Coordinates of C-alpha atoms in Angstrom, one line a residue:
Chain A
X62 CA 14.5 103.7 -68.7
X63 CA 13.1 100.8 -67.0
X64 CA 16.7 100.8 -64.8
X65 CA 16.1 104.2 -63.1
X66 CA 12.6 103.1 -62.8
X67 CA 13.5 100.0 -60.9
X68 CA 16.6 101.5 -58.5
X69 CA 13.7 104.5 -57.5
X70 CA 11.2 101.9 -56.9
X71 CA 14.0 100.0 -54.5
X72 CA 14.8 102.7 -52.9
X73 CA 11.6 103.8 -52.0
X74 CA 11.1 100.5 -50.8
X75 CA 14.0 100.6 -48.6
X76 CA 13.5 104.0 -47.0
X77 CA 10.1 102.8 -46.2
X78 CA 11.4 99.8 -45.0
X79 CA 14.1 101.6 -42.5
X80 CA 10.5 103.7 -41.3
X81 CA 8.9 100.5 -40.4
X82 CA 11.7 99.6 -38.9
X83 CA 12.2 102.9 -37.0
X84 CA 8.7 102.7 -36.0
X85 CA 8.9 98.6 -34.7
X86 CA 11.7 99.6 -32.4
X87 CA 10.1 102.1 -30.4
X88 CA 7.1 100.6 -30.6
X89 CA 9.6 97.6 -29.0
X90 CA 10.9 100.1 -27.1
X91 CA 7.4 101.7 -25.6
X92 CA 6.3 98.7 -25.1
X93 CA 9.1 97.9 -22.1
X94 CA 8.1 101.6 -20.3
X95 CA 4.6 100.0 -20.0
X96 CA 6.1 98.2 -16.9
X97 CA 4.3 98.8 -13.9
X98 CA 6.2 100.6 -11.5
X99 CA 10.0 100.6 -11.2
X100 CA 11.2 98.1 -14.0
X101 CA 14.9 97.3 -12.3
X102 CA 12.3 96.3 -9.4
X103 CA 9.4 94.2 -11.8
X104 CA 12.3 92.2 -13.2
X105 CA 14.4 91.1 -10.2
X106 CA 11.2 91.2 -7.8
X107 CA 10.5 92.9 -4.3
X108 CA 13.3 91.3 -2.3
X109 CA 15.6 92.4 -4.2
X110 CA 19.1 94.3 -2.6
X111 CA 19.2 98.0 -3.4
X112 CA 22.6 96.9 -4.6
X113 CA 21.7 94.5 -6.9
X114 CA 18.3 97.0 -8.4
X115 CA 20.9 100.0 -8.9
X116 CA 23.4 97.7 -10.9
X117 CA 20.0 96.5 -13.2
X118 CA 19.1 100.4 -13.5
X119 CA 22.7 101.3 -14.3
X120 CA 22.6 98.2 -17.2
X121 CA 19.4 99.1 -19.0
X122 CA 20.2 102.7 -18.3
X123 CA 17.7 103.2 -16.6
X124 CA 19.2 106.5 -14.8
X125 CA 18.5 108.3 -18.2
X126 CA 15.5 109.8 -19.5
X127 CA 13.5 107.3 -21.5
X128 CA 14.3 109.5 -25.2
X129 CA 18.6 108.6 -24.1
X130 CA 17.5 105.3 -22.7
X131 CA 16.1 104.7 -26.3
X132 CA 18.6 106.9 -28.4
X133 CA 21.7 104.5 -26.2
X134 CA 19.9 101.3 -27.3
X135 CA 20.0 102.1 -30.8
X136 CA 23.5 103.6 -31.1
X137 CA 25.0 100.2 -29.1
X138 CA 22.7 98.4 -31.8
X139 CA 24.5 100.2 -34.7
X140 CA 28.1 99.5 -32.7
X141 CA 26.9 95.6 -33.1
X142 CA 26.6 96.0 -28.6
X143 CA 23.5 93.8 -28.3
X144 CA 23.5 94.2 -24.9
X145 CA 24.5 91.3 -21.8
X146 CA 21.5 89.1 -20.9
X147 CA 19.9 89.8 -17.9
X148 CA 19.1 85.7 -16.8
X149 CA 22.9 84.3 -17.9
X150 CA 25.1 87.5 -18.2
X151 CA 26.6 86.8 -21.1
X152 CA 26.9 89.0 -24.5
X153 CA 23.4 88.4 -26.3
X154 CA 25.2 88.9 -29.8
X155 CA 27.5 85.4 -29.2
X156 CA 23.8 83.5 -27.9
X157 CA 21.7 85.3 -31.5
X158 CA 24.4 84.2 -33.8
X159 CA 24.0 80.4 -32.9
X160 CA 19.8 80.9 -32.5
X161 CA 19.7 82.8 -36.3
X162 CA 21.7 80.1 -37.9
X163 CA 19.5 77.3 -36.3
X164 CA 16.7 79.5 -37.4
X165 CA 17.6 80.0 -40.9
X166 CA 18.5 76.1 -41.3
X167 CA 15.2 75.7 -40.2
X168 CA 13.6 78.0 -42.7
X169 CA 15.6 77.2 -45.9
X170 CA 15.0 73.6 -45.1
X171 CA 11.7 74.5 -45.3
X172 CA 11.8 76.1 -48.2
X173 CA 13.4 73.8 -50.0
X174 CA 11.2 70.9 -49.4
X175 CA 7.6 72.7 -49.0
X176 CA 7.7 75.5 -52.0
X177 CA 8.0 72.8 -55.0
X178 CA 5.2 70.3 -53.5
X179 CA 2.5 73.5 -53.3
X180 CA 3.8 74.4 -56.5
X181 CA 2.8 71.2 -58.3
X182 CA 0.1 70.1 -56.1
X183 CA -1.4 74.3 -57.3
X184 CA -0.4 73.0 -60.5
X185 CA -2.1 70.0 -60.7
X186 CA -5.3 71.3 -58.6
X187 CA -5.9 74.0 -61.3
X188 CA -5.4 71.4 -64.2
X189 CA -8.0 69.2 -62.8
X190 CA -10.3 72.8 -61.7
X191 CA -13.4 71.7 -59.6
X192 CA -12.7 67.8 -60.4
X193 CA -11.8 65.0 -57.6
X194 CA -8.3 66.3 -57.3
X195 CA -8.6 70.0 -57.1
X196 CA -11.7 69.5 -54.4
X197 CA -9.4 67.0 -52.3
X198 CA -6.4 69.1 -52.4
X199 CA -7.9 72.8 -51.7
X200 CA -9.9 70.9 -49.2
X201 CA -6.7 69.7 -47.2
X202 CA -5.5 72.7 -47.6
X203 CA -8.3 75.2 -46.3
X204 CA -8.3 72.9 -42.8
X205 CA -4.6 73.2 -42.4
X206 CA -4.8 77.3 -43.0
X207 CA -7.7 76.6 -40.2
X208 CA -4.9 75.4 -37.8
X209 CA -2.9 76.7 -35.5
X210 CA 0.8 76.0 -35.9
X211 CA 1.4 73.9 -32.5
X212 CA -1.7 72.3 -33.1
X213 CA -0.1 70.6 -36.0
X214 CA 2.8 70.3 -34.4
X215 CA 1.6 68.6 -31.2
X216 CA -0.2 66.3 -33.9
X217 CA 2.4 64.6 -35.8
X218 CA 4.6 64.4 -32.3
X219 CA 1.3 62.5 -31.3
X220 CA 1.6 60.5 -34.3
X221 CA 5.1 59.5 -34.1
X222 CA 5.0 58.4 -30.8
X223 CA 2.2 56.1 -31.7
X224 CA 2.8 54.7 -34.6
X225 CA 7.2 53.9 -34.4
X226 CA 7.7 55.5 -30.6
X227 CA 11.2 56.1 -30.1
X228 CA 11.7 56.3 -33.7
X229 CA 12.0 60.6 -33.9
X230 CA 12.7 63.1 -31.0
X231 CA 9.6 64.8 -29.4
X232 CA 12.0 67.6 -28.7
X233 CA 14.4 68.9 -30.5
X234 CA 17.4 69.7 -28.4
X235 CA 20.7 70.8 -30.4
X236 CA 23.6 71.1 -28.1
X237 CA 25.5 75.3 -28.1
X238 CA 28.3 74.7 -30.4
X239 CA 26.4 72.3 -32.6
X240 CA 24.9 72.6 -35.7
X241 CA 21.7 70.3 -35.7
X242 CA 22.7 68.9 -39.3
X243 CA 24.9 67.1 -37.2
X244 CA 21.8 64.9 -35.7
X245 CA 19.5 65.7 -38.5
X246 CA 16.5 63.5 -36.4
X247 CA 15.9 66.5 -34.7
X248 CA 15.0 68.3 -37.8
X249 CA 12.4 65.7 -39.3
X250 CA 9.3 66.8 -37.2
X251 CA 9.8 70.9 -37.2
X252 CA 10.7 70.5 -40.5
X253 CA 7.5 68.4 -41.3
X254 CA 5.3 71.1 -39.3
X255 CA 6.2 73.9 -41.1
X256 CA 6.3 72.1 -44.2
X257 CA 1.9 71.5 -43.6
X258 CA 2.0 75.5 -42.1
X259 CA 3.5 77.2 -45.7
X260 CA 1.7 74.9 -47.8
X261 CA -1.8 76.3 -48.2
X262 CA -0.7 79.4 -48.9
X263 CA 1.7 79.1 -51.7
X264 CA -0.5 76.0 -53.3
X265 CA -3.8 78.8 -53.3
X266 CA -1.5 81.5 -55.1
X267 CA -0.3 78.9 -57.2
X268 CA -3.8 77.3 -58.2
X269 CA -5.4 80.4 -58.4
X270 CA -3.4 82.5 -60.7
X271 CA -3.0 79.3 -62.9
X272 CA -6.4 78.8 -63.2
X273 CA -7.1 82.7 -63.7
X274 CA -4.3 82.5 -66.9
X275 CA -5.6 78.5 -68.1
X276 CA -9.1 80.5 -68.6
X277 CA -7.5 83.5 -70.8
X278 CA -7.4 84.1 -74.7
X279 CA -3.8 83.2 -75.6
X280 CA -3.9 79.5 -73.9
X281 CA -7.4 79.5 -75.7
X282 CA -5.6 80.1 -79.3
X283 CA -2.7 77.5 -78.2
X284 CA -4.5 75.3 -77.7
X285 CA -7.0 75.1 -80.9
X286 CA -3.2 75.7 -82.3
X287 CA -3.0 72.1 -81.6
X288 CA 0.2 72.8 -78.7
X289 CA 0.5 69.6 -76.9
X290 CA -0.6 69.9 -73.2
X291 CA 2.0 69.4 -71.5
X292 CA 4.1 72.3 -73.4
X293 CA 1.4 74.8 -73.2
X294 CA 1.3 73.9 -69.3
X295 CA 4.9 74.4 -69.2
X296 CA 6.3 77.4 -71.8
X297 CA 2.8 78.8 -72.1
X298 CA 1.3 79.1 -68.9
X299 CA 3.4 78.8 -66.0
X300 CA 6.0 82.3 -66.8
X301 CA 2.4 84.5 -66.6
X302 CA 1.0 82.5 -64.0
X303 CA 4.4 82.7 -61.5
X304 CA 4.9 85.9 -60.0
X305 CA 2.3 86.0 -58.0
X306 CA 3.2 82.8 -56.8
X307 CA 6.9 84.0 -56.3
X308 CA 5.2 87.1 -54.4
X309 CA 3.4 84.6 -52.0
X310 CA 6.6 82.6 -51.9
X311 CA 8.5 85.5 -50.6
X312 CA 5.6 86.3 -48.2
X313 CA 5.5 82.9 -46.9
X314 CA 9.1 82.7 -46.0
X315 CA 8.5 86.7 -44.2
X316 CA 5.4 84.8 -42.7
X317 CA 7.4 81.2 -41.3
X318 CA 10.1 84.3 -39.7
X319 CA 7.0 84.7 -37.6
X320 CA 5.7 81.1 -37.5
X321 CA 8.5 79.6 -36.4
X322 CA 8.3 80.9 -32.6
X323 CA 5.6 78.6 -32.0
X324 CA 7.2 75.8 -34.1
X325 CA 10.2 75.9 -32.4
X326 CA 8.4 76.4 -29.0
X327 CA 6.4 73.2 -29.1
X328 CA 10.0 71.0 -30.3
X329 CA 12.7 73.2 -28.0
X330 CA 14.0 74.1 -30.5
X331 CA 16.9 76.2 -30.2
X332 CA 16.2 78.8 -32.3
X333 CA 15.0 83.0 -32.7
X334 CA 11.7 81.9 -32.1
X335 CA 12.1 79.8 -28.8
X336 CA 14.2 82.5 -27.6
X337 CA 11.8 84.9 -27.7
X338 CA 9.2 82.9 -26.0
X339 CA 11.8 82.2 -23.3
X340 CA 12.9 85.7 -22.9
X341 CA 9.8 86.9 -22.3
X342 CA 9.0 84.1 -20.3
X343 CA 12.2 85.3 -17.9
X344 CA 11.5 88.5 -18.5
X345 CA 14.7 89.2 -20.0
X346 CA 14.7 93.1 -21.2
X347 CA 17.4 93.4 -23.9
X348 CA 16.9 89.9 -25.1
X349 CA 13.7 91.0 -26.0
X350 CA 14.3 93.8 -27.4
X351 CA 17.2 92.4 -29.5
X352 CA 15.6 90.0 -31.0
X353 CA 12.5 91.0 -31.6
X354 CA 14.2 93.7 -33.4
X355 CA 16.3 91.4 -35.7
X356 CA 12.7 89.1 -36.5
X357 CA 10.9 92.3 -37.6
X358 CA 14.4 93.3 -39.4
X359 CA 14.3 89.7 -41.4
X360 CA 10.7 90.3 -41.7
X361 CA 10.8 93.6 -43.6
X362 CA 13.6 92.1 -45.4
X363 CA 12.0 89.6 -46.8
X364 CA 8.6 91.6 -47.6
X365 CA 10.9 94.0 -49.9
X366 CA 12.7 90.9 -51.7
X367 CA 8.9 90.1 -52.0
X368 CA 8.1 93.6 -54.1
X369 CA 11.1 93.3 -56.1
X370 CA 10.2 90.2 -57.2
X371 CA 6.8 90.9 -58.3
X372 CA 7.3 93.9 -60.3
X373 CA 10.9 91.8 -61.4
X374 CA 8.4 89.1 -62.7
X375 CA 5.7 90.9 -64.0
X376 CA 6.3 93.0 -67.5
X377 CA 3.5 95.4 -67.0
X378 CA 5.1 96.7 -63.9
X379 CA 8.5 96.7 -64.9
X380 CA 8.4 99.1 -67.8
X381 CA 6.2 101.3 -66.4
X382 CA 7.5 104.4 -65.6
X383 CA 8.5 104.8 -62.1
Chain B
X5 CA -38.4 70.7 -44.2
X6 CA -35.5 70.8 -41.6
X7 CA -33.5 73.7 -41.0
X8 CA -30.2 71.6 -42.0
X9 CA -31.6 70.0 -45.1
X10 CA -32.4 73.8 -46.1
X11 CA -28.2 74.1 -44.9
X12 CA -27.5 71.1 -46.8
X13 CA -28.9 72.2 -50.6
X14 CA -27.2 75.6 -50.5
X15 CA -24.0 74.8 -48.9
X16 CA -23.3 71.0 -50.2
X17 CA -22.1 68.2 -47.8
X18 CA -18.8 69.6 -46.8
X19 CA -20.4 72.7 -45.5
X20 CA -22.6 70.9 -43.4
X21 CA -20.1 68.5 -42.3
X22 CA -18.5 72.3 -41.4
X23 CA -21.6 72.9 -39.5
X24 CA -22.0 69.9 -37.5
X25 CA -18.5 70.0 -36.6
X26 CA -19.3 73.4 -35.0
X27 CA -22.1 73.1 -33.3
X28 CA -20.2 69.6 -31.8
X29 CA -17.5 71.3 -30.6
X30 CA -19.5 73.7 -29.2
X31 CA -22.1 71.7 -27.4
X32 CA -18.9 70.5 -25.1
X33 CA -18.1 74.0 -24.5
X34 CA -21.4 75.3 -23.6
X35 CA -22.4 71.7 -21.6
X36 CA -19.4 70.5 -20.7
X37 CA -18.7 72.6 -17.5
X38 CA -22.5 71.0 -16.7
X39 CA -21.2 67.9 -17.4
X40 CA -18.2 68.0 -16.0
X41 CA -18.6 64.2 -13.5
X42 CA -15.5 65.7 -11.2
X43 CA -13.7 68.4 -10.5
X44 CA -11.9 69.9 -12.8
X45 CA -9.2 70.9 -10.5
X46 CA -8.4 68.5 -7.6
X47 CA -6.0 66.0 -7.7
X48 CA -7.8 62.1 -8.2
X49 CA -6.0 59.4 -9.0
X50 CA -1.9 59.0 -9.8
X51 CA -0.2 61.1 -12.1
X52 CA -0.6 60.3 -16.3
X53 CA -3.2 57.3 -14.8
X54 CA -4.2 55.5 -18.0
X55 CA -8.3 56.0 -19.4
X56 CA -10.4 53.5 -17.3
X57 CA -13.9 53.2 -16.2
X58 CA -14.8 56.2 -14.4
X59 CA -12.0 58.3 -15.6
X60 CA -12.4 57.7 -19.1
X61 CA -9.6 59.4 -20.4
X62 CA -6.9 59.3 -17.4
X63 CA -5.3 61.4 -15.5
X64 CA -3.1 64.8 -16.6
X65 CA 0.2 65.9 -15.0
X66 CA -1.1 66.3 -11.2
X67 CA -3.6 63.6 -11.4
X68 CA -6.5 65.6 -12.0
X69 CA -9.4 63.8 -14.3
X70 CA -8.7 65.0 -17.7
X71 CA -12.5 64.4 -19.3
X72 CA -13.6 67.1 -16.8
X73 CA -10.9 69.6 -17.8
X74 CA -11.8 68.8 -21.4
X75 CA -15.0 69.3 -20.9
X76 CA -14.3 72.7 -18.5
X77 CA -11.7 74.1 -20.4
X78 CA -13.0 75.5 -23.6
X79 CA -16.2 78.4 -22.5
X80 CA -13.2 80.5 -21.1
X81 CA -11.2 80.9 -24.2
X82 CA -13.8 80.7 -26.7
X83 CA -15.1 83.5 -25.2
X84 CA -12.2 85.5 -25.3
X85 CA -12.0 84.8 -28.5
X86 CA -15.4 86.0 -29.3
X87 CA -15.1 89.2 -27.7
X88 CA -11.5 89.8 -29.5
X89 CA -13.2 89.1 -32.9
X90 CA -16.0 91.1 -32.1
X91 CA -14.2 94.1 -30.9
X92 CA -11.3 93.8 -33.4
X93 CA -13.8 93.3 -36.8
X94 CA -16.0 96.5 -35.3
X95 CA -13.4 99.1 -34.8
X96 CA -11.4 98.0 -37.7
X97 CA -14.1 97.7 -40.1
X98 CA -15.2 101.2 -38.7
X99 CA -11.8 102.5 -39.5
X100 CA -12.3 100.9 -42.8
X101 CA -15.2 101.9 -43.5
X102 CA -14.4 106.0 -42.5
X103 CA -11.4 106.0 -44.8
X104 CA -13.0 105.0 -48.1
X105 CA -16.4 107.2 -47.0
X106 CA -14.1 110.1 -46.1
X107 CA -10.7 110.0 -48.8
X108 CA -8.1 112.4 -48.7
X109 CA -5.9 112.9 -45.8
X110 CA -8.0 110.8 -42.6
X111 CA -7.7 107.6 -45.7
X112 CA -4.3 107.9 -46.0
X113 CA -3.5 108.2 -42.4
X114 CA -5.5 105.0 -41.4
X115 CA -4.0 103.1 -44.2
X116 CA -0.4 104.0 -43.5
X117 CA -0.5 102.9 -40.6
X118 CA -2.1 99.9 -40.9
X119 CA 1.2 98.9 -43.5
X120 CA 3.3 99.2 -40.8
X121 CA 1.5 96.9 -38.3
X122 CA 1.0 94.3 -41.1
X123 CA 5.1 94.9 -41.2
X124 CA 5.4 93.1 -38.1
X125 CA 4.5 89.2 -37.2
X126 CA 1.1 89.5 -35.2
X127 CA 2.0 86.7 -32.8
X128 CA 5.1 88.7 -32.0
X129 CA 3.4 91.8 -31.3
X130 CA 1.0 90.0 -28.7
X131 CA 3.7 88.3 -27.0
X132 CA 6.2 91.7 -26.6
X133 CA 2.6 94.1 -25.1
X134 CA 1.8 90.3 -23.0
X135 CA 5.2 89.8 -22.0
X136 CA 5.1 93.7 -20.3
X137 CA 1.8 94.0 -19.3
X138 CA 1.6 90.4 -17.7
X139 CA -0.8 88.3 -18.3
X140 CA -4.1 89.3 -17.5
X141 CA -7.0 88.2 -19.8
X142 CA -9.0 91.2 -20.2
X143 CA -5.6 92.9 -21.8
X144 CA -4.9 89.1 -24.0
X145 CA -8.3 89.8 -25.0
X146 CA -7.7 93.5 -26.2
X147 CA -4.2 92.8 -27.6
X148 CA -5.8 90.0 -30.1
X149 CA -8.3 93.1 -31.3
X150 CA -6.0 95.5 -32.1
X151 CA -3.7 93.0 -33.8
X152 CA -6.9 92.1 -35.8
X153 CA -7.8 96.0 -36.8
X154 CA -5.1 96.7 -39.9
X155 CA -6.0 93.5 -41.9
X156 CA -9.9 94.2 -41.2
X157 CA -9.6 97.8 -42.2
X158 CA -7.7 97.1 -45.2
X159 CA -10.8 94.6 -46.7
X160 CA -13.3 97.0 -45.5
X161 CA -11.7 99.9 -47.1
X162 CA -11.6 97.5 -50.5
X163 CA -14.8 96.8 -50.7
X164 CA -16.2 99.9 -48.9
X165 CA -14.5 102.1 -52.2
X166 CA -17.1 99.9 -54.9
X167 CA -20.0 101.2 -53.3
X168 CA -18.9 105.1 -51.8
X169 CA -19.3 106.1 -55.7
X170 CA -22.8 104.7 -56.7
X171 CA -25.7 106.8 -57.3
X172 CA -27.3 106.3 -54.2
X173 CA -24.5 107.1 -51.9
X174 CA -24.3 110.3 -53.8
X175 CA -28.1 111.1 -53.2
X176 CA -28.1 110.6 -49.3
X177 CA -24.9 113.3 -49.5
X178 CA -26.2 115.8 -51.4
X179 CA -29.9 115.8 -49.6
X180 CA -27.1 116.8 -46.5
X181 CA -27.6 113.1 -44.6
X182 CA -24.9 113.0 -41.7
X183 CA -22.1 110.8 -42.6
X184 CA -22.9 108.1 -40.0
X185 CA -26.4 107.9 -41.6
X186 CA -24.4 107.1 -44.3
X187 CA -21.9 104.8 -43.4
X188 CA -25.1 102.6 -41.5
X189 CA -27.5 102.7 -43.9
X190 CA -25.7 103.3 -47.3
X191 CA -22.4 101.3 -47.0
X192 CA -23.0 98.8 -44.6
X193 CA -25.8 97.0 -45.9
X194 CA -23.9 96.5 -48.9
X195 CA -20.6 95.4 -47.3
X196 CA -22.2 92.8 -45.0
X197 CA -21.0 90.1 -47.2
X198 CA -17.4 91.0 -46.8
X199 CA -18.4 91.8 -43.2
X200 CA -19.7 88.1 -42.1
X201 CA -16.5 86.2 -44.4
X202 CA -14.0 88.8 -42.1
X203 CA -15.6 88.1 -39.2
X204 CA -15.0 84.5 -39.5
X205 CA -11.7 84.4 -40.6
X206 CA -11.0 86.7 -37.9
X207 CA -12.5 83.9 -35.5
X208 CA -10.1 81.4 -36.7
X209 CA -7.4 83.1 -36.4
X210 CA -8.3 84.4 -32.7
X211 CA -8.9 80.9 -32.0
X212 CA -5.5 80.0 -33.0
X213 CA -3.5 83.1 -31.2
X214 CA -5.3 82.9 -28.0
X215 CA -4.6 78.9 -28.1
X216 CA -1.2 79.7 -28.8
X217 CA -0.7 81.9 -26.0
X218 CA -2.4 79.9 -23.7
X219 CA -0.2 77.1 -25.0
X220 CA 2.9 79.4 -24.4
X221 CA 1.1 79.7 -21.1
X222 CA 1.1 83.1 -21.4
X223 CA -2.4 83.5 -21.2
X224 CA -4.9 81.4 -18.9
X225 CA -2.8 80.6 -15.8
X226 CA -2.4 77.4 -13.6
X227 CA -4.5 75.7 -12.1
X228 CA -7.1 76.8 -14.6
X229 CA -8.6 74.2 -17.2
X230 CA -8.0 75.6 -21.0
X231 CA -7.2 73.5 -23.7
X232 CA -4.3 75.6 -24.8
X233 CA -2.7 74.9 -21.3
X234 CA -3.6 71.7 -20.8
X235 CA -1.4 71.2 -24.0
X236 CA 1.2 72.4 -22.4
X237 CA 1.1 71.1 -19.3
X238 CA 0.7 67.2 -20.8
X239 CA 3.0 67.3 -24.0
X240 CA 5.7 65.8 -21.5
X241 CA 3.4 62.6 -21.0
X242 CA 2.3 62.1 -24.2
X243 CA 4.1 58.6 -23.9
X244 CA 2.2 58.0 -20.2
X245 CA -1.5 59.1 -21.6
X246 CA -1.7 60.8 -24.2
X247 CA -5.2 61.3 -24.1
X248 CA -5.1 65.1 -22.1
X249 CA -3.1 66.0 -25.3
X250 CA -5.1 64.2 -27.9
X251 CA -8.6 65.5 -26.7
X252 CA -7.5 69.0 -26.7
X253 CA -5.9 68.9 -29.8
X254 CA -9.1 67.2 -31.8
X255 CA -11.3 70.0 -30.1
X256 CA -9.6 73.3 -31.2
X257 CA -8.9 71.2 -34.6
X258 CA -12.2 69.9 -35.5
X259 CA -13.8 73.9 -34.6
X260 CA -11.0 75.6 -36.5
X261 CA -11.9 73.9 -39.1
X262 CA -15.4 74.0 -39.3
X263 CA -15.3 77.9 -38.8
X264 CA -12.4 77.8 -41.3
X265 CA -14.9 75.5 -44.0
X266 CA -18.1 77.7 -43.1
X267 CA -16.8 81.4 -43.8
X268 CA -15.2 79.6 -46.6
X269 CA -18.5 78.6 -47.9
X270 CA -20.3 81.9 -47.0
X271 CA -17.4 83.7 -49.7
X272 CA -18.6 81.4 -52.2
X273 CA -22.0 81.9 -51.6
X274 CA -21.0 85.4 -52.7
X275 CA -20.7 85.7 -56.0
X276 CA -23.9 85.3 -57.6
X277 CA -23.5 82.4 -60.1
X278 CA -23.7 80.5 -56.8
X279 CA -26.0 81.9 -54.9
X280 CA -28.7 82.3 -57.8
X281 CA -28.6 78.6 -58.5
X282 CA -30.8 78.0 -55.3
X283 CA -34.0 80.1 -54.4
X284 CA -34.3 80.9 -50.9
X285 CA -37.4 78.8 -49.7
X286 CA -37.8 75.7 -52.9
X287 CA -36.4 73.7 -50.4

C-alpha cells in the first residue's frame, strides 16, 4: 500500500503548498494596496509629470480593478512574463535569473560545507553527553543561535579586516554576467557567515535525536552484546537518529532562503535577497512582488521536501495507512 | 545571602554570567542617555577620527561622537523590541490557549492560519509590509508583534492541550464558570513556564528582527542614534575607525546571547529532575 499512501501524502502536501503560495501571492498583492494614496504618485513622487504617472499606471495595470490587477499579474507570471523593473526599465526575468543563480550557489555551498560539520559535531556532543565537549559545543550553538545574521556577518568582517587586512574583500562585488566562482575570494565571508548561522539548528537536532537513540533499549542491548563502539554508533544508532536531522536540514535550507536576505545585503552580494532589499528601498513594486513570490515558492518547495524526506526515512510513518 | 548568590546556586555559572551580561547591557541602555558626554547628533570632529582622550571611541561617518551615540542608541530599539514581544506573546498565547480550550472549528481555523503564516520567511514578511506602509516606528512594532503570533499560538496551544482535560478544568466547567475565568485561573497558571520561556525566545527574536530592520535602514531613520543604523552607516569606515561598528555589534551580541542563555536555563529549570534538586530558601 505504501506507494499509493505516499502518493496521496505527496499530493496533499503539494495542494497545501499551492494553497500557501496562493495566499502568499494574495498577501504580497494586498500589501501593495496599502500604499497610501495613488500608487503611481507614491512611487514617482509628487513632482512627477502627469504623462509619466499615466505611463506608470498603465504599466502597473492600475487602471483596472484590484482583482483584475491581481489576475493580470498572476497570468503574466504563469506565462513567464515578470514585467519590467521600474528603476532600470529592463525585464525582471533577465535580472532574476542571475540573482537566483548567485543565491543558489551560496546556499548550496553553505549546505555542503556546514551540514557535515554540524552533523559530526552533533554526534560528538551526543556521545560525550553532559561532558566538557558537549557543554562547550552546546554553549557555542546557543550563543550563535541568538545572534542576528548581520551581527555575525559584520563581526566576521571586523575580525578579518583587523587580523589580515585586504586579504578578504569586505564587499562581495560580483560583476553582472559573471559567476562568483570566477572570483572565489568574494564568497569566503558570506559562506562563513551562513555556515555559522546554520550550524546551531542542525547541531541541536542531531545531538538531541542521537541522545534519545543512545538511551534506548536496543542500543543498550547491542552494547551489552559487546558491539564495538564505532559500529554501535554508525550502524546501530545513526539510522534511527538521522530522520529528524534530515528534516532539520531541509528546514534549514528553507530558512536559508529567508536568511540570505540580510547576509547578502551585508556583503553587497548580488543575490535574490539583496535584490529584495534594494527593490524595497527604491519601491520597485513589480520587482518586490516577483522576488518575494519566487522566494516564497522556493521556501514552500523545500518545506515539502522536508516533509517527504521525513516520511520516507521513518518506517513507522512510511508504512502507516494514509 | 545575596540574590546573586541564590541565583548562582540555582542556575550555575553560565546562567549567572548570562544574567550579568543582560544587566550590564541594560545599564548601558538605560543610564547611557544621561551619561553621554556630547550630543549624539552634532558633528564634533573629523570623519572617522580614531579614539582620543575626550572621544573615547572616536568619531563616525559624519564626525559625531561615537561614545555618545552608543550610549544614546539602545533604549529606543529595545523598548520597541519589548513592546513587540509583549504584544506578540500576549495575543499569540491568548489565541493558542483559546484554540486549545474551545477546540472544534475555531481551533482548526487558528491553527491552519498559523500554518500558512509560518510557511513564509518572517523577515521578508516584515520587509514587505514596511516597504509599502513606510517606516514608522509604531508600524515596525506592530509588524514584529504580528510576525510572532503564529509560533507563540502553536507553542501555547500544545502546552494548554495537556491541561484542558485535567479534573480541575472539568470541575470548573461543570460548575459553569465562564470561559475567561477558566482560561485565567486554571489554564494560565499551568502553562506559565512555557509562557516565560517563549517570551524569552521571542524577545531574542524581536531584538534580532528590529536590529536587522534598522540595519537595513527600514526602521530608525537618520540622524537618530540607533545601534543597528550605526552599524549600517559606519560599515564603510571599518578600516579607518572600526569602533562605531564594533561597539554596537558587541552590545547587541552580548544582549542577545545573555537573554537566550537565560531563557534556555529557564526551560531546563522547568524539568522536575533539576528543579527538585534545590529548595527555594536553602541559601
